PDB file of C-alpha atoms in Angstrom:
ATOM      1  CA  MET X  36     -23.427 -24.410-121.853  1.00 63.00           C
ATOM      2  CA  SER X  37     -19.979 -22.810-121.495  1.00 79.00           C
ATOM      3  CA  ALA X  38     -19.488 -20.693-118.375  1.00 90.00           C
ATOM      4  CA  ILE X  39     -16.973 -18.377-120.091  1.00 92.00           C
ATOM      5  CA  ARG X  40     -19.629 -16.999-122.492  1.00 93.00           C
ATOM      6  CA  LEU X  41     -21.918 -16.102-119.574  1.00 94.00           C
ATOM      7  CA  LEU X  42     -19.109 -14.694-117.446  1.00 92.00           C
ATOM      8  CA  VAL X  43     -17.651 -12.543-120.264  1.00 94.00           C
ATOM      9  CA  LEU X  44     -20.948 -11.083-121.258  1.00 96.00           C
ATOM     10  CA  GLY X  45     -21.875 -10.440-117.640  1.00 94.00           C
ATOM     11  CA  ALA X  46     -18.592  -8.665-116.911  1.00 91.00           C
ATOM     12  CA  VAL X  47     -18.858  -6.389-119.954  1.00 93.00           C
ATOM     13  CA  ARG X  48     -22.506  -5.601-119.173  1.00 93.00           C
ATOM     14  CA  GLN X  49     -21.643  -4.586-115.569  1.00 88.00           C
ATOM     15  CA  HIS X  50     -18.961  -2.200-116.819  1.00 86.00           C
ATOM     16  CA  GLY X  51     -20.991  -0.793-119.674  1.00 87.00           C
ATOM     17  CA  ARG X  52     -17.856  -0.670-121.781  1.00 87.00           C
ATOM     18  CA  ALA X  53     -14.511  -2.430-120.950  1.00 86.00           C
ATOM     19  CA  HIS X  54     -11.314  -3.488-122.598  1.00 85.00           C
ATOM     20  CA  GLY X  55     -10.167  -7.034-122.455  1.00 85.00           C
ATOM     21  CA  TYR X  56      -7.830  -6.674-119.612  1.00 83.00           C
ATOM     22  CA  GLN X  57     -10.603  -5.181-117.459  1.00 85.00           C
ATOM     23  CA  VAL X  58     -12.777  -8.202-118.100  1.00 88.00           C
ATOM     24  CA  ARG X  59      -9.916 -10.577-117.224  1.00 86.00           C
ATOM     25  CA  ASN X  60      -9.228  -8.538-114.071  1.00 83.00           C
ATOM     26  CA  ASP X  61     -12.922  -8.767-112.984  1.00 85.00           C
ATOM     27  CA  LEU X  62     -13.096 -12.488-113.547  1.00 86.00           C
ATOM     28  CA  GLU X  63      -9.974 -13.002-111.399  1.00 84.00           C
ATOM     29  CA  TYR X  64     -11.435 -10.731-108.802  1.00 82.00           C
ATOM     30  CA  TRP X  65     -14.493 -13.022-108.690  1.00 81.00           C
ATOM     31  CA  GLY X  66     -12.186 -16.043-108.419  1.00 79.00           C
ATOM     32  CA  ALA X  67     -13.596 -17.363-111.692  1.00 79.00           C
ATOM     33  CA  HIS X  68     -10.100 -18.589-112.836  1.00 74.00           C
ATOM     34  CA  GLU X  69     -10.301 -21.058-109.928  1.00 75.00           C
ATOM     35  CA  TRP X  70     -13.758 -22.532-110.465  1.00 76.00           C
ATOM     36  CA  SER X  71     -14.209 -22.220-114.196  1.00 80.00           C
ATOM     37  CA  ASN X  72     -12.245 -22.240-117.528  1.00 77.00           C
ATOM     38  CA  ALA X  73     -11.878 -18.404-117.360  1.00 77.00           C
ATOM     39  CA  LYS X  74      -8.207 -18.305-118.267  1.00 81.00           C
ATOM     40  CA  PRO X  75      -6.692 -15.313-120.145  1.00 81.00           C
ATOM     41  CA  GLY X  76      -6.647 -17.036-123.516  1.00 85.00           C
ATOM     42  CA  SER X  77     -10.291 -18.162-123.171  1.00 87.00           C
ATOM     43  CA  ILE X  78     -11.430 -14.678-122.158  1.00 89.00           C
ATOM     44  CA  TYR X  79      -9.747 -12.872-125.022  1.00 89.00           C
ATOM     45  CA  HIS X  80     -10.972 -15.527-127.541  1.00 91.00           C
ATOM     46  CA  ALA X  81     -14.542 -15.225-126.170  1.00 92.00           C
ATOM     47  CA  LEU X  82     -14.418 -11.419-126.506  1.00 94.00           C
ATOM     48  CA  LYS X  83     -13.342 -11.666-130.192  1.00 92.00           C
ATOM     49  CA  GLN X  84     -15.760 -14.401-131.082  1.00 94.00           C
ATOM     50  CA  MET X  85     -18.775 -12.722-129.519  1.00 94.00           C
ATOM     51  CA  ALA X  86     -17.844  -9.402-131.206  1.00 94.00           C
ATOM     52  CA  LYS X  87     -17.895 -11.364-134.581  1.00 94.00           C
ATOM     53  CA  GLN X  88     -21.309 -12.784-133.607  1.00 96.00           C
ATOM     54  CA  GLY X  89     -22.816  -9.379-132.897  1.00 96.00           C
ATOM     55  CA  LEU X  90     -23.138  -9.954-129.119  1.00 96.00           C
ATOM     56  CA  LEU X  91     -20.499  -7.348-128.354  1.00 96.00           C
ATOM     57  CA  HIS X  92     -19.550  -4.161-130.170  1.00 94.00           C
ATOM     58  CA  ALA X  93     -15.735  -3.597-130.445  1.00 91.00           C
ATOM     59  CA  HIS X  94     -14.443  -0.047-130.202  1.00 87.00           C
ATOM     60  CA  GLU X  95     -10.838   0.639-131.175  1.00 74.00           C
ATOM     61  CA  ILE X  96      -9.349   3.356-129.044  1.00 67.00           C
ATOM     62  CA  ALA X  97      -6.053   4.983-128.195  1.00 58.00           C
ATOM     63  CA  PRO X  98      -2.881   2.822-128.069  1.00 58.00           C
ATOM     64  CA  SER X  99      -2.148   0.983-124.823  1.00 53.00           C
ATOM     65  CA  THR X 100       0.016   2.844-122.292  1.00 56.00           C
ATOM     66  CA  ALA X 101       2.091  -0.339-122.207  1.00 53.00           C
ATOM     67  CA  GLY X 102       2.882  -0.029-125.880  1.00 56.00           C
ATOM     68  CA  GLY X 103       1.710  -2.153-128.787  1.00 57.00           C
ATOM     69  CA  PRO X 104      -1.407  -1.860-130.876  1.00 60.00           C
ATOM     70  CA  PRO X 105      -4.541   0.221-130.037  1.00 68.00           C
ATOM     71  CA  ARG X 106      -6.638  -1.286-127.254  1.00 75.00           C
ATOM     72  CA  THR X 107     -10.172  -2.497-128.051  1.00 86.00           C
ATOM     73  CA  GLU X 108     -13.039  -1.691-125.743  1.00 90.00           C
ATOM     74  CA  TYR X 109     -16.150  -3.915-125.773  1.00 93.00           C
ATOM     75  CA  GLU X 110     -19.742  -2.959-125.262  1.00 94.00           C
ATOM     76  CA  ILE X 111     -22.681  -5.388-125.044  1.00 96.00           C
ATOM     77  CA  THR X 112     -25.203  -5.062-127.789  1.00 96.00           C
ATOM     78  CA  GLU X 113     -28.970  -5.546-127.522  1.00 96.00           C
ATOM     79  CA  GLN X 114     -28.571  -9.004-129.011  1.00 97.00           C
ATOM     80  CA  GLY X 115     -25.829  -9.755-126.436  1.00 97.00           C
ATOM     81  CA  THR X 116     -28.030  -8.633-123.590  1.00 97.00           C
ATOM     82  CA  GLU X 117     -30.723 -10.951-124.829  1.00 97.00           C
ATOM     83  CA  GLU X 118     -28.250 -13.844-125.032  1.00 97.00           C
ATOM     84  CA  PHE X 119     -26.844 -13.065-121.504  1.00 97.00           C
ATOM     85  CA  LEU X 120     -30.303 -13.072-119.896  1.00 97.00           C
ATOM     86  CA  ARG X 121     -31.179 -16.253-121.804  1.00 96.00           C
ATOM     87  CA  LEU X 122     -28.037 -17.986-120.490  1.00 96.00           C
ATOM     88  CA  VAL X 123     -28.857 -16.847-116.882  1.00 97.00           C
ATOM     89  CA  ARG X 124     -32.402 -18.200-117.123  1.00 97.00           C
ATOM     90  CA  GLU X 125     -31.319 -21.440-118.693  1.00 95.00           C
ATOM     91  CA  ALA X 126     -28.700 -22.066-116.053  1.00 94.00           C
ATOM     92  CA  LEU X 127     -31.016 -21.297-113.238  1.00 96.00           C
ATOM     93  CA  VAL X 128     -33.595 -23.866-114.230  1.00 95.00           C
ATOM     94  CA  SER X 129     -31.099 -26.612-115.223  1.00 91.00           C
ATOM     95  CA  TYR X 130     -30.217 -28.476-112.078  1.00 83.00           C
ATOM     96  CA  ASP X 131     -27.710 -30.672-113.901  1.00 82.00           C
ATOM     97  CA  GLN X 132     -25.451 -27.914-115.144  1.00 82.00           C
ATOM     98  CA  LYS X 133     -21.703 -28.081-114.287  1.00 86.00           C
ATOM     99  CA  MET X 134     -20.645 -26.203-111.199  1.00 87.00           C
ATOM    100  CA  ASP X 135     -18.991 -23.394-113.094  1.00 89.00           C
ATOM    101  CA  VAL X 136     -22.195 -22.625-114.952  1.00 91.00           C
ATOM    102  CA  LYS X 137     -24.326 -22.833-111.777  1.00 90.00           C
ATOM    103  CA  SER X 138     -21.885 -20.498-109.963  1.00 90.00           C
ATOM    104  CA  ALA X 139     -21.983 -17.929-112.828  1.00 91.00           C
ATOM    105  CA  ALA X 140     -25.770 -18.045-112.923  1.00 93.00           C
ATOM    106  CA  ILE X 141     -26.072 -17.389-109.213  1.00 93.00           C
ATOM    107  CA  GLY X 142     -23.666 -14.461-109.617  1.00 92.00           C
ATOM    108  CA  PHE X 143     -25.897 -12.872-112.171  1.00 94.00           C
ATOM    109  CA  MET X 144     -29.378 -13.915-110.870  1.00 96.00           C
ATOM    110  CA  VAL X 145     -29.914 -10.386-109.525  1.00 96.00           C
ATOM    111  CA  ASP X 146     -29.921  -9.182-113.143  1.00 95.00           C
ATOM    112  CA  LEU X 147     -33.428 -10.545-113.386  1.00 97.00           C
ATOM    113  CA  PRO X 148     -36.522  -9.466-111.441  1.00 97.00           C
ATOM    114  CA  ARG X 149     -37.018 -11.032-108.031  1.00 97.00           C
ATOM    115  CA  ALA X 150     -40.264 -12.805-108.849  1.00 97.00           C
ATOM    116  CA  GLU X 151     -38.852 -14.281-112.118  1.00 98.00           C
ATOM    117  CA  THR X 152     -35.770 -15.644-110.284  1.00 98.00           C
ATOM    118  CA  VAL X 153     -37.862 -17.284-107.659  1.00 98.00           C
ATOM    119  CA  SER X 154     -40.041 -18.862-110.415  1.00 98.00           C
ATOM    120  CA  LEU X 155     -36.993 -20.138-112.220  1.00 98.00           C
ATOM    121  CA  LEU X 156     -35.540 -21.680-109.076  1.00 97.00           C
ATOM    122  CA  LYS X 157     -38.789 -23.397-108.297  1.00 97.00           C
ATOM    123  CA  GLU X 158     -38.760 -24.866-111.768  1.00 96.00           C
ATOM    124  CA  ARG X 159     -35.201 -26.072-111.040  1.00 95.00           C
ATOM    125  CA  ILE X 160     -36.530 -27.963-108.006  1.00 94.00           C
ATOM    126  CA  ARG X 161     -39.362 -29.434-110.022  1.00 94.00           C
ATOM    127  CA  ARG X 162     -36.991 -30.794-112.683  1.00 92.00           C
ATOM    128  CA  SER X 163     -34.645 -32.128-110.049  1.00 90.00           C
ATOM    129  CA  GLU X 164     -37.436 -33.958-108.248  1.00 89.00           C
ATOM    130  CA  GLU X 165     -38.808 -35.304-111.578  1.00 89.00           C
ATOM    131  CA  TRP X 166     -35.286 -36.699-112.380  1.00 86.00           C
ATOM    132  CA  ARG X 167     -35.046 -38.191-108.787  1.00 83.00           C
ATOM    133  CA  SER X 168     -38.387 -39.950-109.235  1.00 84.00           C
ATOM    134  CA  ALA X 169     -37.097 -41.504-112.466  1.00 82.00           C
ATOM    135  CA  VAL X 170     -34.057 -42.855-110.689  1.00 76.00           C
ATOM    136  CA  THR X 171     -36.019 -44.270-107.778  1.00 77.00           C
ATOM    137  CA  GLU X 172     -38.242 -46.302-110.093  1.00 76.00           C
ATOM    138  CA  HIS X 173     -35.334 -48.639-110.192  1.00 70.00           C
ATOM    139  CA  TYR X 174     -33.624 -47.874-106.907  1.00 65.00           C
ATOM    140  CA  VAL X 175     -35.241 -47.717-103.479  1.00 68.00           C
ATOM    141  CA  PRO X 176     -33.026 -45.420-101.278  1.00 65.00           C
ATOM    142  CA  GLU X 177     -34.457 -46.736 -98.067  1.00 69.00           C
ATOM    143  CA  GLU X 178     -33.038 -50.261 -98.812  1.00 69.00           C
ATOM    144  CA  GLY X 179     -29.533 -48.904 -99.199  1.00 68.00           C
ATOM    145  CA  PRO X 180     -27.002 -49.044-101.943  1.00 63.00           C
ATOM    146  CA  GLY X 181     -26.106 -52.705-101.341  1.00 61.00           C
ATOM    147  CA  GLN X 182     -29.337 -53.939-102.888  1.00 67.00           C
ATOM    148  CA  LEU X 183     -27.612 -53.451-106.310  1.00 64.00           C
ATOM    149  CA  GLY X 184     -24.147 -54.452-105.357  1.00 67.00           C
ATOM    150  CA  HIS X 185     -21.448 -51.752-105.518  1.00 83.00           C
ATOM    151  CA  ILE X 186     -23.212 -50.334-108.575  1.00 74.00           C
ATOM    152  CA  GLY X 187     -25.925 -49.180-106.160  1.00 73.00           C
ATOM    153  CA  GLU X 188     -23.429 -46.621-104.825  1.00 82.00           C
ATOM    154  CA  ILE X 189     -23.704 -44.786-108.169  1.00 80.00           C
ATOM    155  CA  MET X 190     -27.502 -44.345-107.759  1.00 76.00           C
ATOM    156  CA  ASN X 191     -27.000 -43.541-104.106  1.00 80.00           C
ATOM    157  CA  LEU X 192     -24.679 -40.700-105.131  1.00 85.00           C
ATOM    158  CA  TRP X 193     -27.247 -39.463-107.691  1.00 82.00           C
ATOM    159  CA  VAL X 194     -30.057 -39.424-105.210  1.00 83.00           C
ATOM    160  CA  HIS X 195     -28.077 -37.759-102.439  1.00 85.00           C
ATOM    161  CA  THR X 196     -26.912 -35.102-104.979  1.00 86.00           C
ATOM    162  CA  ALA X 197     -30.473 -34.473-106.093  1.00 86.00           C
ATOM    163  CA  ASP X 198     -31.645 -34.146-102.484  1.00 89.00           C
ATOM    164  CA  ALA X 199     -28.821 -31.699-101.616  1.00 90.00           C
ATOM    165  CA  GLU X 200     -29.451 -29.695-104.781  1.00 89.00           C
ATOM    166  CA  SER X 201     -33.168 -29.344-103.917  1.00 92.00           C
ATOM    167  CA  ALA X 202     -32.447 -28.431-100.255  1.00 94.00           C
ATOM    168  CA  TRP X 203     -29.930 -25.793-101.320  1.00 94.00           C
ATOM    169  CA  THR X 204     -32.256 -24.308-103.908  1.00 95.00           C
ATOM    170  CA  GLN X 205     -35.171 -24.206-101.507  1.00 96.00           C
ATOM    171  CA  GLY X 206     -33.034 -22.295 -98.947  1.00 97.00           C
ATOM    172  CA  LEU X 207     -32.010 -19.768-101.629  1.00 97.00           C
ATOM    173  CA  ILE X 208     -35.648 -19.302-102.591  1.00 98.00           C
ATOM    174  CA  GLU X 209     -36.567 -18.627 -98.974  1.00 98.00           C
ATOM    175  CA  ARG X 210     -33.821 -16.001 -98.638  1.00 98.00           C
ATOM    176  CA  ILE X 211     -34.851 -14.250-101.782  1.00 97.00           C
ATOM    177  CA  GLU X 212     -38.537 -14.275-100.880  1.00 98.00           C
ATOM    178  CA  GLY X 213     -37.533 -12.943 -97.516  1.00 97.00           C
ATOM    179  CA  GLY X 214     -36.115  -9.808 -99.181  1.00 96.00           C
ATOM    180  CA  ALA X 215     -32.418 -10.691 -99.469  1.00 95.00           C
ATOM    181  CA  TYR X 216     -30.271  -8.942-102.196  1.00 95.00           C
ATOM    182  CA  THR X 217     -31.175  -6.304-104.674  1.00 95.00           C
ATOM    183  CA  PHE X 218     -32.777  -7.510-107.907  1.00 96.00           C
ATOM    184  CA  ALA X 219     -33.422  -5.776-111.272  1.00 94.00           C
ATOM    185  CA  GLY X 220     -35.738  -2.875-110.922  1.00 93.00           C
ATOM    186  CA  GLU X 221     -35.296  -2.558-107.175  1.00 95.00           C
ATOM    187  CA  GLY X 222     -32.707   0.229-106.941  1.00 88.00           C
ATOM    188  CA  ALA X 223     -28.949   0.489-107.150  1.00 83.00           C
ATOM    189  CA  PRO X 224     -27.437  -2.918-107.963  1.00 77.00           C
ATOM    190  CA  PHE X 225     -24.573  -4.537-106.213  1.00 74.00           C
ATOM    191  CA  VAL X 226     -21.332  -3.411-107.688  1.00 71.00           C
ATOM    192  CA  GLY X 227     -18.994  -6.346-108.338  1.00 69.00           C
ATOM    193  CA  VAL X 228     -16.482  -4.936-110.751  1.00 65.00           C
ATOM    194  CA  LEU X 229     -13.186  -3.080-110.192  1.00 64.00           C
ATOM    195  CA  ALA X 230     -12.682   0.507-111.293  1.00 63.00           C
ATOM    196  CA  GLU X 231     -10.012   0.779-113.985  1.00 64.00           C
ATOM    197  CA  ASP X 232      -7.292   2.032-111.589  1.00 66.00           C
ATOM    198  CA  GLU X 233      -8.406  -0.150-108.657  1.00 65.00           C
ATOM    199  CA  GLU X 234      -5.884  -2.823-107.577  1.00 65.00           C
ATOM    200  CA  ASN X 235      -7.095  -6.449-107.650  1.00 57.00           C
ATOM    201  CA  PRO X 236      -5.890  -8.360-104.601  1.00 49.00           C
ATOM    202  CA  TYR X 237      -6.711 -11.633-106.285  1.00 46.00           C
ATOM    203  CA  ALA X 238      -4.966 -11.041-109.627  1.00 53.00           C
ATOM    204  CA  THR X 239      -2.808 -13.915-110.815  1.00 55.00           C
ATOM    205  CA  ARG X 240      -0.219 -11.582-112.373  1.00 53.00           C
ATOM    206  CA  GLU X 241       0.183 -14.010-115.167  1.00 62.00           C
ATOM    207  CA  ARG X 242       1.123 -12.142-118.342  1.00 57.00           C
ATOM    208  CA  HIS X 243      -0.661 -12.730-121.590  1.00 45.00           C
ATOM    209  CA  PRO X 244      -0.338 -11.056-125.075  1.00 47.00           C
ATOM    210  CA  GLY X 245      -4.014 -10.177-124.967  1.00 48.00           C
ATOM    211  CA  ASP X 246      -3.426  -7.870-121.997  1.00 48.00           C
ATOM    212  CA  LEU X 247      -1.974  -5.207-124.319  1.00 52.00           C
ATOM    213  CA  ARG X 248      -4.947  -5.195-126.732  1.00 53.00           C
TER     214      ARG X 248
END
């Protein structure tokens, strides 16, 4: 799964309707350019591609105040919302996703109902433990990595990663079950996007031709 697809759909959905530069600004505000492939070119390409795929609806509006062609504003479609929620669900249960996909999914988990999120995270633990059991059929952690020579360090890394993943996920489940955060259907959601005229303290200031469209 590509994190950029999830991030762009989520940003547009939070705004309701946004032009490309707003989406880029939000992703930089979230720091996504540091922990994912959310660079300007990737963002603008994703917007155009998902509009062609029917996941976003492109509205052509007045020309940019900076000059150039008319700006395009994007609005998520019903199909796009379904795809967005599918991606969030898939990422939450898949313990072996890359860190950028995991991070994006956690950022959007509150777009799901609380009970469903807990259920998905419990499934994540089950899959992780199932995978760990498969590894330990050939490697006994208690005997240490040296039992297989230096190659044992690879399995040792895998087992420690699975254990850390399960422990972190269990802690998150406990916080959610304890009432942390506001999930879908529970009231006003957390606002994580910038207003159009709000300054972004984390902006890279890197210029890109797509900023004018």
